[in-house]
Amino acid sequence: VFERLIIITYLSILLGFFLSIDKEQLDQILRKLKNRDGEVRSKAIVQLSELKVMEAVDELTKILYEDKDFLVRSHAAAALGEMQVNGQEAVKALIETVKKDPIPSVRLEAVVALGNIGSPVVVEELTNVALNDEDVRVRSWAAEALRKIKLH
């Protein structure tokens, strides 16, 4: 058992080393969030999510409110959920996205993100979505998100 623990610890350190990012690399990725090409912005969001760059949370939150490309907004919502960002502004932005975004796939990603974050603060809003969203997939995923939150 002890040997396994040592191996797991070593692998975690090694993985952290390979997934670390320096300031120059971070700045380069953050600049891509301003690119006119939505695909470039989406790829940058995925990179930030994979690296769990918490410094990018404000930028990802801003994207939910402002980006015109629905795929970019979807990626931003998914990233916040994958990073399990439980900050008040991020959760608020995800709730607003669930309530107001006209694109069902964006609302769906926001619902999934809220379920991944697991904050009990969102139970009322997710219940409303599970009962009333116009899209059956969004309703279904809202119900699943509620189940995940109750398991926490």
CSV table of N, CA and C in Angstrom, one decimal, residues 10-151:
chain,number,residue,atom,x,y,z
A,10,TYR,N,4.4,10.4,-6.7
A,10,TYR,CA,5.4,10.7,-7.8
A,10,TYR,C,4.7,11.1,-9.1
A,11,LEU,N,3.7,10.3,-9.5
A,11,LEU,CA,3.0,10.6,-10.7
A,11,LEU,C,2.2,11.9,-10.7
A,12,SER,N,1.7,12.2,-9.6
A,12,SER,CA,0.9,13.5,-9.4
A,12,SER,C,1.9,14.7,-9.6
A,13,ILE,N,3.1,14.6,-8.9
A,13,ILE,CA,4.1,15.6,-9.0
A,13,ILE,C,4.5,15.7,-10.5
A,14,LEU,N,4.8,14.6,-11.1
A,14,LEU,CA,5.2,14.6,-12.5
A,14,LEU,C,4.2,15.2,-13.4
A,15,LEU,N,2.9,14.8,-13.2
A,15,LEU,CA,1.8,15.4,-14.0
A,15,LEU,C,1.7,16.9,-13.8
A,16,GLY,N,1.8,17.3,-12.6
A,16,GLY,CA,1.7,18.7,-12.3
A,16,GLY,C,2.9,19.5,-13.0
A,17,PHE,N,4.0,18.9,-13.0
A,17,PHE,CA,5.2,19.5,-13.7
A,17,PHE,C,4.9,19.7,-15.2
A,18,PHE,N,4.3,18.7,-15.8
A,18,PHE,CA,4.1,18.7,-17.3
A,18,PHE,C,2.9,19.7,-17.6
A,19,LEU,N,2.0,19.8,-16.6
A,19,LEU,CA,0.8,20.6,-16.9
A,19,LEU,C,1.0,22.0,-16.4
A,20,SER,N,2.1,22.3,-15.8
A,20,SER,CA,2.4,23.7,-15.3
A,20,SER,C,2.6,24.6,-16.5
A,21,ILE,N,2.4,25.9,-16.3
A,21,ILE,CA,2.5,26.9,-17.3
A,21,ILE,C,3.2,28.1,-16.8
A,22,ASP,N,4.0,28.7,-17.6
A,22,ASP,CA,4.7,29.9,-17.2
A,22,ASP,C,3.9,31.1,-17.6
A,23,LYS,N,4.3,32.3,-17.1
A,23,LYS,CA,3.5,33.5,-17.4
A,23,LYS,C,3.4,33.8,-18.9
A,24,GLU,N,4.5,33.7,-19.6
A,24,GLU,CA,4.6,34.0,-21.0
A,24,GLU,C,3.6,33.1,-21.8
A,25,GLN,N,3.5,31.8,-21.4
A,25,GLN,CA,2.6,30.9,-22.1
A,25,GLN,C,1.1,31.3,-21.7
A,26,LEU,N,0.9,31.6,-20.5
A,26,LEU,CA,-0.4,32.0,-20.0
A,26,LEU,C,-0.9,33.3,-20.8
A,27,ASP,N,0.0,34.3,-20.9
A,27,ASP,CA,-0.3,35.5,-21.6
A,27,ASP,C,-0.6,35.2,-23.1
A,28,GLN,N,0.1,34.3,-23.7
A,28,GLN,CA,-0.1,33.9,-25.1
A,28,GLN,C,-1.5,33.3,-25.2
A,29,ILE,N,-1.9,32.4,-24.3
A,29,ILE,CA,-3.2,31.8,-24.4
A,29,ILE,C,-4.3,32.8,-24.1
A,30,LEU,N,-4.1,33.7,-23.1
A,30,LEU,CA,-5.1,34.7,-22.8
A,30,LEU,C,-5.3,35.7,-24.0
A,31,ARG,N,-4.2,36.0,-24.8
A,31,ARG,CA,-4.3,36.8,-26.0
A,31,ARG,C,-5.2,36.2,-27.0
A,32,LYS,N,-5.1,34.8,-27.1
A,32,LYS,CA,-6.0,34.1,-28.1
A,32,LYS,C,-7.5,34.3,-27.8
A,33,LEU,N,-7.8,34.6,-26.5
A,33,LEU,CA,-9.2,34.8,-26.2
A,33,LEU,C,-9.8,36.0,-26.9
A,34,LYS,N,-8.9,36.9,-27.3
A,34,LYS,CA,-9.3,38.2,-28.0
A,34,LYS,C,-9.3,38.0,-29.5
A,35,ASN,N,-8.8,36.9,-30.0
A,35,ASN,CA,-8.7,36.6,-31.5
A,35,ASN,C,-10.1,36.7,-32.1
A,36,ARG,N,-10.2,37.2,-33.3
A,36,ARG,CA,-11.5,37.3,-34.0
A,36,ARG,C,-12.0,36.0,-34.4
A,37,ASP,N,-11.2,35.0,-34.6
A,37,ASP,CA,-11.6,33.7,-35.0
A,37,ASP,C,-12.2,32.9,-33.8
A,38,GLY,N,-13.4,32.5,-33.8
A,38,GLY,CA,-14.1,31.8,-32.7
A,38,GLY,C,-13.4,30.5,-32.4
A,39,GLU,N,-12.9,29.8,-33.4
A,39,GLU,CA,-12.3,28.5,-33.2
A,39,GLU,C,-11.0,28.7,-32.4
A,40,VAL,N,-10.2,29.8,-32.7
A,40,VAL,CA,-9.0,30.1,-31.9
A,40,VAL,C,-9.4,30.4,-30.4
A,41,ARG,N,-10.4,31.2,-30.2
A,41,ARG,CA,-10.9,31.5,-28.9
A,41,ARG,C,-11.3,30.2,-28.1
A,42,SER,N,-12.1,29.3,-28.8
A,42,SER,CA,-12.5,28.1,-28.2
A,42,SER,C,-11.3,27.2,-27.8
A,43,LYS,N,-10.4,27.1,-28.7
A,43,LYS,CA,-9.2,26.2,-28.4
A,43,LYS,C,-8.4,26.8,-27.2
A,44,ALA,N,-8.3,28.1,-27.1
A,44,ALA,CA,-7.7,28.7,-25.9
A,44,ALA,C,-8.4,28.4,-24.7
A,45,ILE,N,-9.8,28.5,-24.7
A,45,ILE,CA,-10.6,28.1,-23.6
A,45,ILE,C,-10.3,26.7,-23.1
A,46,VAL,N,-10.3,25.8,-24.1
A,46,VAL,CA,-10.0,24.4,-23.7
A,46,VAL,C,-8.7,24.2,-23.1
A,47,GLN,N,-7.7,24.9,-23.6
A,47,GLN,CA,-6.3,24.9,-23.0
A,47,GLN,C,-6.4,25.4,-21.5
A,48,LEU,N,-7.0,26.5,-21.3
A,48,LEU,CA,-7.1,27.0,-20.0
A,48,LEU,C,-7.8,26.1,-19.0
A,49,SER,N,-8.9,25.4,-19.5
A,49,SER,CA,-9.6,24.4,-18.7
A,49,SER,C,-8.7,23.2,-18.4
A,50,GLU,N,-8.0,22.7,-19.4
A,50,GLU,CA,-7.2,21.5,-19.2
A,50,GLU,C,-6.1,21.8,-18.2
A,51,LEU,N,-5.6,23.1,-18.2
A,51,LEU,CA,-4.5,23.5,-17.3
A,51,LEU,C,-5.0,24.0,-16.0
A,52,LYS,N,-6.3,24.1,-15.9
A,52,LYS,CA,-7.0,24.6,-14.7
A,52,LYS,C,-6.4,25.9,-14.2
A,53,VAL,N,-6.4,26.9,-15.2
A,53,VAL,CA,-5.8,28.2,-15.0
A,53,VAL,C,-6.9,29.1,-14.3
A,54,MET,N,-6.8,29.1,-13.0
A,54,MET,CA,-7.9,29.8,-12.2
A,54,MET,C,-7.8,31.4,-12.5
A,55,GLU,N,-6.6,31.8,-12.9
A,55,GLU,CA,-6.5,33.3,-13.2
A,55,GLU,C,-7.4,33.7,-14.4
A,56,ALA,N,-7.9,32.7,-15.1
A,56,ALA,CA,-8.7,33.0,-16.3
A,56,ALA,C,-10.2,33.0,-16.0
A,57,VAL,N,-10.6,32.8,-14.8
A,57,VAL,CA,-12.0,32.7,-14.5
A,57,VAL,C,-12.8,34.0,-14.8
A,58,ASP,N,-12.2,35.1,-14.5
A,58,ASP,CA,-12.9,36.4,-14.8
A,58,ASP,C,-13.1,36.5,-16.3
A,59,GLU,N,-12.1,36.2,-17.1
A,59,GLU,CA,-12.2,36.3,-18.5
A,59,GLU,C,-13.2,35.3,-19.1
A,60,LEU,N,-13.3,34.1,-18.5
A,60,LEU,CA,-14.3,33.1,-19.0
A,60,LEU,C,-15.7,33.5,-18.6
A,61,THR,N,-15.8,34.1,-17.5
A,61,THR,CA,-17.1,34.7,-17.0
A,61,THR,C,-17.6,35.8,-18.0
A,62,LYS,N,-16.6,36.7,-18.3
A,62,LYS,CA,-16.9,37.8,-19.3
A,62,LYS,C,-17.4,37.2,-20.6
A,63,ILE,N,-16.7,36.1,-21.1
A,63,ILE,CA,-17.1,35.5,-22.4
A,63,ILE,C,-18.6,35.1,-22.4
A,64,LEU,N,-19.0,34.5,-21.2
A,64,LEU,CA,-20.4,34.1,-21.2
A,64,LEU,C,-21.4,35.2,-21.4
A,65,TYR,N,-21.0,36.4,-21.0
A,65,TYR,CA,-21.9,37.6,-21.1
A,65,TYR,C,-21.8,38.2,-22.5
A,66,GLU,N,-20.5,38.2,-23.1
A,66,GLU,CA,-20.2,39.1,-24.2
A,66,GLU,C,-20.0,38.5,-25.5
A,67,ASP,N,-19.5,37.2,-25.6
A,67,ASP,CA,-19.0,36.7,-26.9
A,67,ASP,C,-20.3,36.4,-27.7
A,68,LYS,N,-20.2,36.7,-29.0
A,68,LYS,CA,-21.3,36.5,-29.9
A,68,LYS,C,-21.3,35.1,-30.5
A,69,ASP,N,-20.2,34.4,-30.4
A,69,ASP,CA,-20.1,33.0,-30.9
A,69,ASP,C,-20.6,32.0,-29.9
A,70,PHE,N,-21.7,31.3,-30.2
A,70,PHE,CA,-22.3,30.4,-29.3
A,70,PHE,C,-21.4,29.3,-28.9
A,71,LEU,N,-20.5,28.8,-29.8
A,71,LEU,CA,-19.6,27.8,-29.5
A,71,LEU,C,-18.6,28.2,-28.5
A,72,VAL,N,-18.2,29.4,-28.6
A,72,VAL,CA,-17.2,30.0,-27.6
A,72,VAL,C,-17.9,30.1,-26.2
A,73,ARG,N,-19.1,30.5,-26.2
A,73,ARG,CA,-19.8,30.6,-24.9
A,73,ARG,C,-20.0,29.2,-24.3
A,74,SER,N,-20.3,28.2,-25.2
A,74,SER,CA,-20.4,26.9,-24.7
A,74,SER,C,-19.2,26.4,-24.1
A,75,HIS,N,-18.0,26.6,-24.8
A,75,HIS,CA,-16.7,26.2,-24.2
A,75,HIS,C,-16.4,26.9,-22.9
A,76,ALA,N,-16.8,28.2,-22.8
A,76,ALA,CA,-16.5,28.9,-21.6
A,76,ALA,C,-17.3,28.3,-20.4
A,77,ALA,N,-18.6,28.0,-20.7
A,77,ALA,CA,-19.4,27.4,-19.6
A,77,ALA,C,-18.9,26.1,-19.2
A,78,ALA,N,-18.5,25.2,-20.2
A,78,ALA,CA,-17.9,23.9,-19.9
A,78,ALA,C,-16.6,24.0,-19.1
A,79,ALA,N,-15.8,25.0,-19.5
A,79,ALA,CA,-14.5,25.2,-18.8
A,79,ALA,C,-14.7,25.5,-17.3
A,80,LEU,N,-15.7,26.4,-17.0
A,80,LEU,CA,-16.0,26.8,-15.7
A,80,LEU,C,-16.4,25.6,-14.9
A,81,GLY,N,-17.2,24.7,-15.5
A,81,GLY,CA,-17.7,23.5,-14.8
A,81,GLY,C,-16.6,22.5,-14.6
A,82,GLU,N,-15.7,22.3,-15.6
A,82,GLU,CA,-14.6,21.4,-15.5
A,82,GLU,C,-13.6,21.8,-14.4
A,83,MET,N,-13.4,23.2,-14.3
A,83,MET,CA,-12.5,23.7,-13.3
A,83,MET,C,-13.2,23.8,-12.0
A,84,GLN,N,-14.5,23.5,-11.9
A,84,GLN,CA,-15.3,23.5,-10.7
A,84,GLN,C,-15.1,24.9,-10.0
A,85,VAL,N,-15.3,25.9,-10.7
A,85,VAL,CA,-15.2,27.3,-10.2
A,85,VAL,C,-16.4,27.6,-9.4
A,86,ASN,N,-16.2,27.8,-8.1
A,86,ASN,CA,-17.4,28.0,-7.2
A,86,ASN,C,-17.5,29.5,-6.8
A,87,GLY,N,-16.8,30.4,-7.5
A,87,GLY,CA,-16.8,31.8,-7.2
A,87,GLY,C,-18.2,32.4,-7.5
A,88,GLN,N,-18.6,33.4,-6.7
A,88,GLN,CA,-19.9,34.0,-6.9
A,88,GLN,C,-20.2,34.5,-8.3
A,89,GLU,N,-19.2,35.2,-8.8
A,89,GLU,CA,-19.4,35.8,-10.2
A,89,GLU,C,-19.6,34.7,-11.2
A,90,ALA,N,-18.8,33.7,-11.2
A,90,ALA,CA,-18.8,32.6,-12.2
A,90,ALA,C,-20.2,31.9,-12.1
A,91,VAL,N,-20.6,31.6,-10.9
A,91,VAL,CA,-21.9,30.9,-10.7
A,91,VAL,C,-23.0,31.8,-11.2
A,92,LYS,N,-22.9,33.1,-10.8
A,92,LYS,CA,-24.0,34.1,-11.3
A,92,LYS,C,-24.0,34.1,-12.8
A,93,ALA,N,-22.9,34.2,-13.5
A,93,ALA,CA,-22.8,34.2,-14.9
A,93,ALA,C,-23.4,32.9,-15.5
A,94,LEU,N,-23.1,31.8,-14.9
A,94,LEU,CA,-23.7,30.5,-15.4
A,94,LEU,C,-25.2,30.5,-15.3
A,95,ILE,N,-25.7,31.0,-14.1
A,95,ILE,CA,-27.1,31.1,-13.9
A,95,ILE,C,-27.8,32.0,-15.0
A,96,GLU,N,-27.2,33.2,-15.2
A,96,GLU,CA,-27.7,34.1,-16.2
A,96,GLU,C,-27.7,33.5,-17.6
A,97,THR,N,-26.7,32.7,-17.9
A,97,THR,CA,-26.6,32.0,-19.2
A,97,THR,C,-27.7,31.0,-19.3
A,98,VAL,N,-28.0,30.2,-18.2
A,98,VAL,CA,-29.1,29.3,-18.2
A,98,VAL,C,-30.4,30.0,-18.5
A,99,LYS,N,-30.6,31.1,-17.9
A,99,LYS,CA,-31.8,31.8,-18.0
A,99,LYS,C,-32.0,32.5,-19.3
A,100,LYS,N,-31.0,33.1,-19.9
A,100,LYS,CA,-31.1,34.1,-21.0
A,100,LYS,C,-30.5,33.7,-22.3
A,101,ASP,N,-29.6,32.7,-22.3
A,101,ASP,CA,-29.0,32.5,-23.6
A,101,ASP,C,-30.0,31.8,-24.6
A,102,PRO,N,-30.1,32.4,-25.8
A,102,PRO,CA,-31.1,31.8,-26.8
A,102,PRO,C,-30.7,30.5,-27.4
A,103,ILE,N,-29.5,30.0,-27.2
A,103,ILE,CA,-29.0,28.8,-27.8
A,103,ILE,C,-29.1,27.7,-26.8
A,104,PRO,N,-29.9,26.6,-27.1
A,104,PRO,CA,-30.0,25.5,-26.1
A,104,PRO,C,-28.7,24.8,-25.8
A,105,SER,N,-27.8,24.7,-26.7
A,105,SER,CA,-26.5,24.0,-26.4
A,105,SER,C,-25.7,24.8,-25.4
A,106,VAL,N,-25.8,26.1,-25.4
A,106,VAL,CA,-25.1,26.9,-24.4
A,106,VAL,C,-25.7,26.8,-23.1
A,107,ARG,N,-27.1,26.8,-23.0
A,107,ARG,CA,-27.8,26.6,-21.8
A,107,ARG,C,-27.4,25.3,-21.2
A,108,LEU,N,-27.4,24.3,-22.0
A,108,LEU,CA,-27.1,22.9,-21.6
A,108,LEU,C,-25.7,22.8,-21.0
A,109,GLU,N,-24.7,23.4,-21.6
A,109,GLU,CA,-23.3,23.4,-21.0
A,109,GLU,C,-23.3,24.2,-19.7
A,110,ALA,N,-24.1,25.3,-19.6
A,110,ALA,CA,-24.1,26.0,-18.3
A,110,ALA,C,-24.8,25.2,-17.2
A,111,VAL,N,-25.8,24.4,-17.6
A,111,VAL,CA,-26.5,23.5,-16.6
A,111,VAL,C,-25.5,22.5,-16.1
A,112,VAL,N,-24.8,21.8,-17.1
A,112,VAL,CA,-23.9,20.8,-16.7
A,112,VAL,C,-22.8,21.4,-15.8
A,113,ALA,N,-22.3,22.6,-16.2
A,113,ALA,CA,-21.3,23.2,-15.3
A,113,ALA,C,-21.7,23.5,-13.9
A,114,LEU,N,-23.0,23.9,-13.8
A,114,LEU,CA,-23.5,24.2,-12.4
A,114,LEU,C,-23.6,22.8,-11.7
A,115,GLY,N,-24.0,21.8,-12.3
A,115,GLY,CA,-24.0,20.5,-11.7
A,115,GLY,C,-22.6,20.0,-11.2
A,116,ASN,N,-21.6,20.3,-12.1
A,116,ASN,CA,-20.2,19.9,-11.7
A,116,ASN,C,-19.7,20.7,-10.6
A,117,ILE,N,-20.1,22.0,-10.5
A,117,ILE,CA,-19.6,22.9,-9.4
A,117,ILE,C,-20.3,22.4,-8.1
A,118,GLY,N,-21.5,22.0,-8.2
A,118,GLY,CA,-22.2,21.4,-7.1
A,118,GLY,C,-22.7,22.3,-6.0
A,119,SER,N,-22.8,23.6,-6.2
A,119,SER,CA,-23.2,24.5,-5.2
A,119,SER,C,-24.7,24.4,-4.9
A,120,PRO,N,-25.1,24.3,-3.7
A,120,PRO,CA,-26.5,24.2,-3.3
A,120,PRO,C,-27.3,25.5,-3.6
A,121,VAL,N,-26.6,26.6,-3.8
A,121,VAL,CA,-27.2,27.9,-4.1
A,121,VAL,C,-28.0,27.8,-5.4
A,122,VAL,N,-27.7,26.9,-6.3
A,122,VAL,CA,-28.3,26.9,-7.6
A,122,VAL,C,-29.5,26.0,-7.7
A,123,VAL,N,-29.8,25.3,-6.7
A,123,VAL,CA,-30.9,24.3,-6.7
A,123,VAL,C,-32.2,24.8,-7.2
A,124,GLU,N,-32.6,26.0,-6.7
A,124,GLU,CA,-33.9,26.6,-7.1
A,124,GLU,C,-33.9,26.9,-8.6
A,125,GLU,N,-32.8,27.5,-9.1
A,125,GLU,CA,-32.7,27.8,-10.5
A,125,GLU,C,-32.7,26.6,-11.4
A,126,LEU,N,-32.0,25.6,-11.0
A,126,LEU,CA,-31.9,24.3,-11.8
A,126,LEU,C,-33.3,23.6,-11.8
A,127,THR,N,-34.0,23.7,-10.6
A,127,THR,CA,-35.3,23.1,-10.6
A,127,THR,C,-36.2,23.8,-11.6
A,128,ASN,N,-36.2,25.1,-11.6
A,128,ASN,CA,-37.0,25.9,-12.6
A,128,ASN,C,-36.7,25.5,-14.0
A,129,VAL,N,-35.4,25.3,-14.3
A,129,VAL,CA,-35.0,24.9,-15.6
A,129,VAL,C,-35.4,23.5,-16.0
A,130,ALA,N,-35.3,22.6,-15.0
A,130,ALA,CA,-35.7,21.2,-15.2
A,130,ALA,C,-37.2,21.1,-15.5
A,131,LEU,N,-38.0,22.0,-15.0
A,131,LEU,CA,-39.4,22.0,-15.2
A,131,LEU,C,-39.9,22.8,-16.4
A,132,ASN,N,-39.1,23.9,-16.7
A,132,ASN,CA,-39.7,24.9,-17.7
A,132,ASN,C,-38.9,25.2,-18.9
A,133,ASP,N,-37.6,24.7,-19.0
A,133,ASP,CA,-36.9,25.1,-20.2
A,133,ASP,C,-37.6,24.5,-21.5
A,134,GLU,N,-37.5,25.3,-22.6
A,134,GLU,CA,-38.2,24.9,-23.8
A,134,GLU,C,-37.5,23.7,-24.5
A,135,ASP,N,-36.3,23.4,-24.1
A,135,ASP,CA,-35.5,22.3,-24.8
A,135,ASP,C,-35.5,21.1,-23.8
A,136,VAL,N,-35.9,20.0,-24.3
A,136,VAL,CA,-36.0,18.7,-23.5
A,136,VAL,C,-34.6,18.3,-23.0
A,137,ARG,N,-33.6,18.5,-23.8
A,137,ARG,CA,-32.2,18.1,-23.4
A,137,ARG,C,-31.8,19.0,-22.2
A,138,VAL,N,-32.1,20.3,-22.3
A,138,VAL,CA,-31.7,21.2,-21.2
A,138,VAL,C,-32.4,20.8,-19.9
A,139,ARG,N,-33.7,20.5,-20.1
A,139,ARG,CA,-34.5,20.0,-18.9
A,139,ARG,C,-33.9,18.8,-18.3
A,140,SER,N,-33.6,17.8,-19.2
A,140,SER,CA,-33.0,16.5,-18.7
A,140,SER,C,-31.7,16.7,-18.0
A,141,TRP,N,-30.8,17.5,-18.6
A,141,TRP,CA,-29.5,17.8,-17.9
A,141,TRP,C,-29.6,18.6,-16.7
A,142,ALA,N,-30.6,19.4,-16.6
A,142,ALA,CA,-30.9,20.2,-15.3
A,142,ALA,C,-31.3,19.2,-14.2
A,143,ALA,N,-32.1,18.2,-14.6
A,143,ALA,CA,-32.5,17.2,-13.6
A,143,ALA,C,-31.3,16.4,-13.1
A,144,GLU,N,-30.4,16.1,-14.1
A,144,GLU,CA,-29.2,15.3,-13.8
A,144,GLU,C,-28.3,16.2,-12.9
A,145,ALA,N,-28.2,17.5,-13.2
A,145,ALA,CA,-27.3,18.4,-12.3
A,145,ALA,C,-27.9,18.4,-10.9
A,146,LEU,N,-29.2,18.5,-10.8
A,146,LEU,CA,-29.8,18.5,-9.4
A,146,LEU,C,-29.4,17.2,-8.7
A,147,ARG,N,-29.5,16.1,-9.4
A,147,ARG,CA,-29.1,14.8,-8.8
A,147,ARG,C,-27.7,14.8,-8.3
A,148,LYS,N,-26.8,15.4,-9.1
A,148,LYS,CA,-25.4,15.4,-8.7
A,148,LYS,C,-25.2,16.3,-7.5
A,149,ILE,N,-25.9,17.4,-7.4
A,149,ILE,CA,-25.8,18.3,-6.3
A,149,ILE,C,-26.2,17.7,-5.0
A,150,LYS,N,-27.3,17.0,-5.1
A,150,LYS,CA,-27.9,16.3,-3.9
A,150,LYS,C,-26.9,15.2,-3.4
A,151,LEU,N,-26.1,14.6,-4.3
A,151,LEU,CA,-25.2,13.6,-3.9
A,151,LEU,C,-24.0,14.2,-3.2
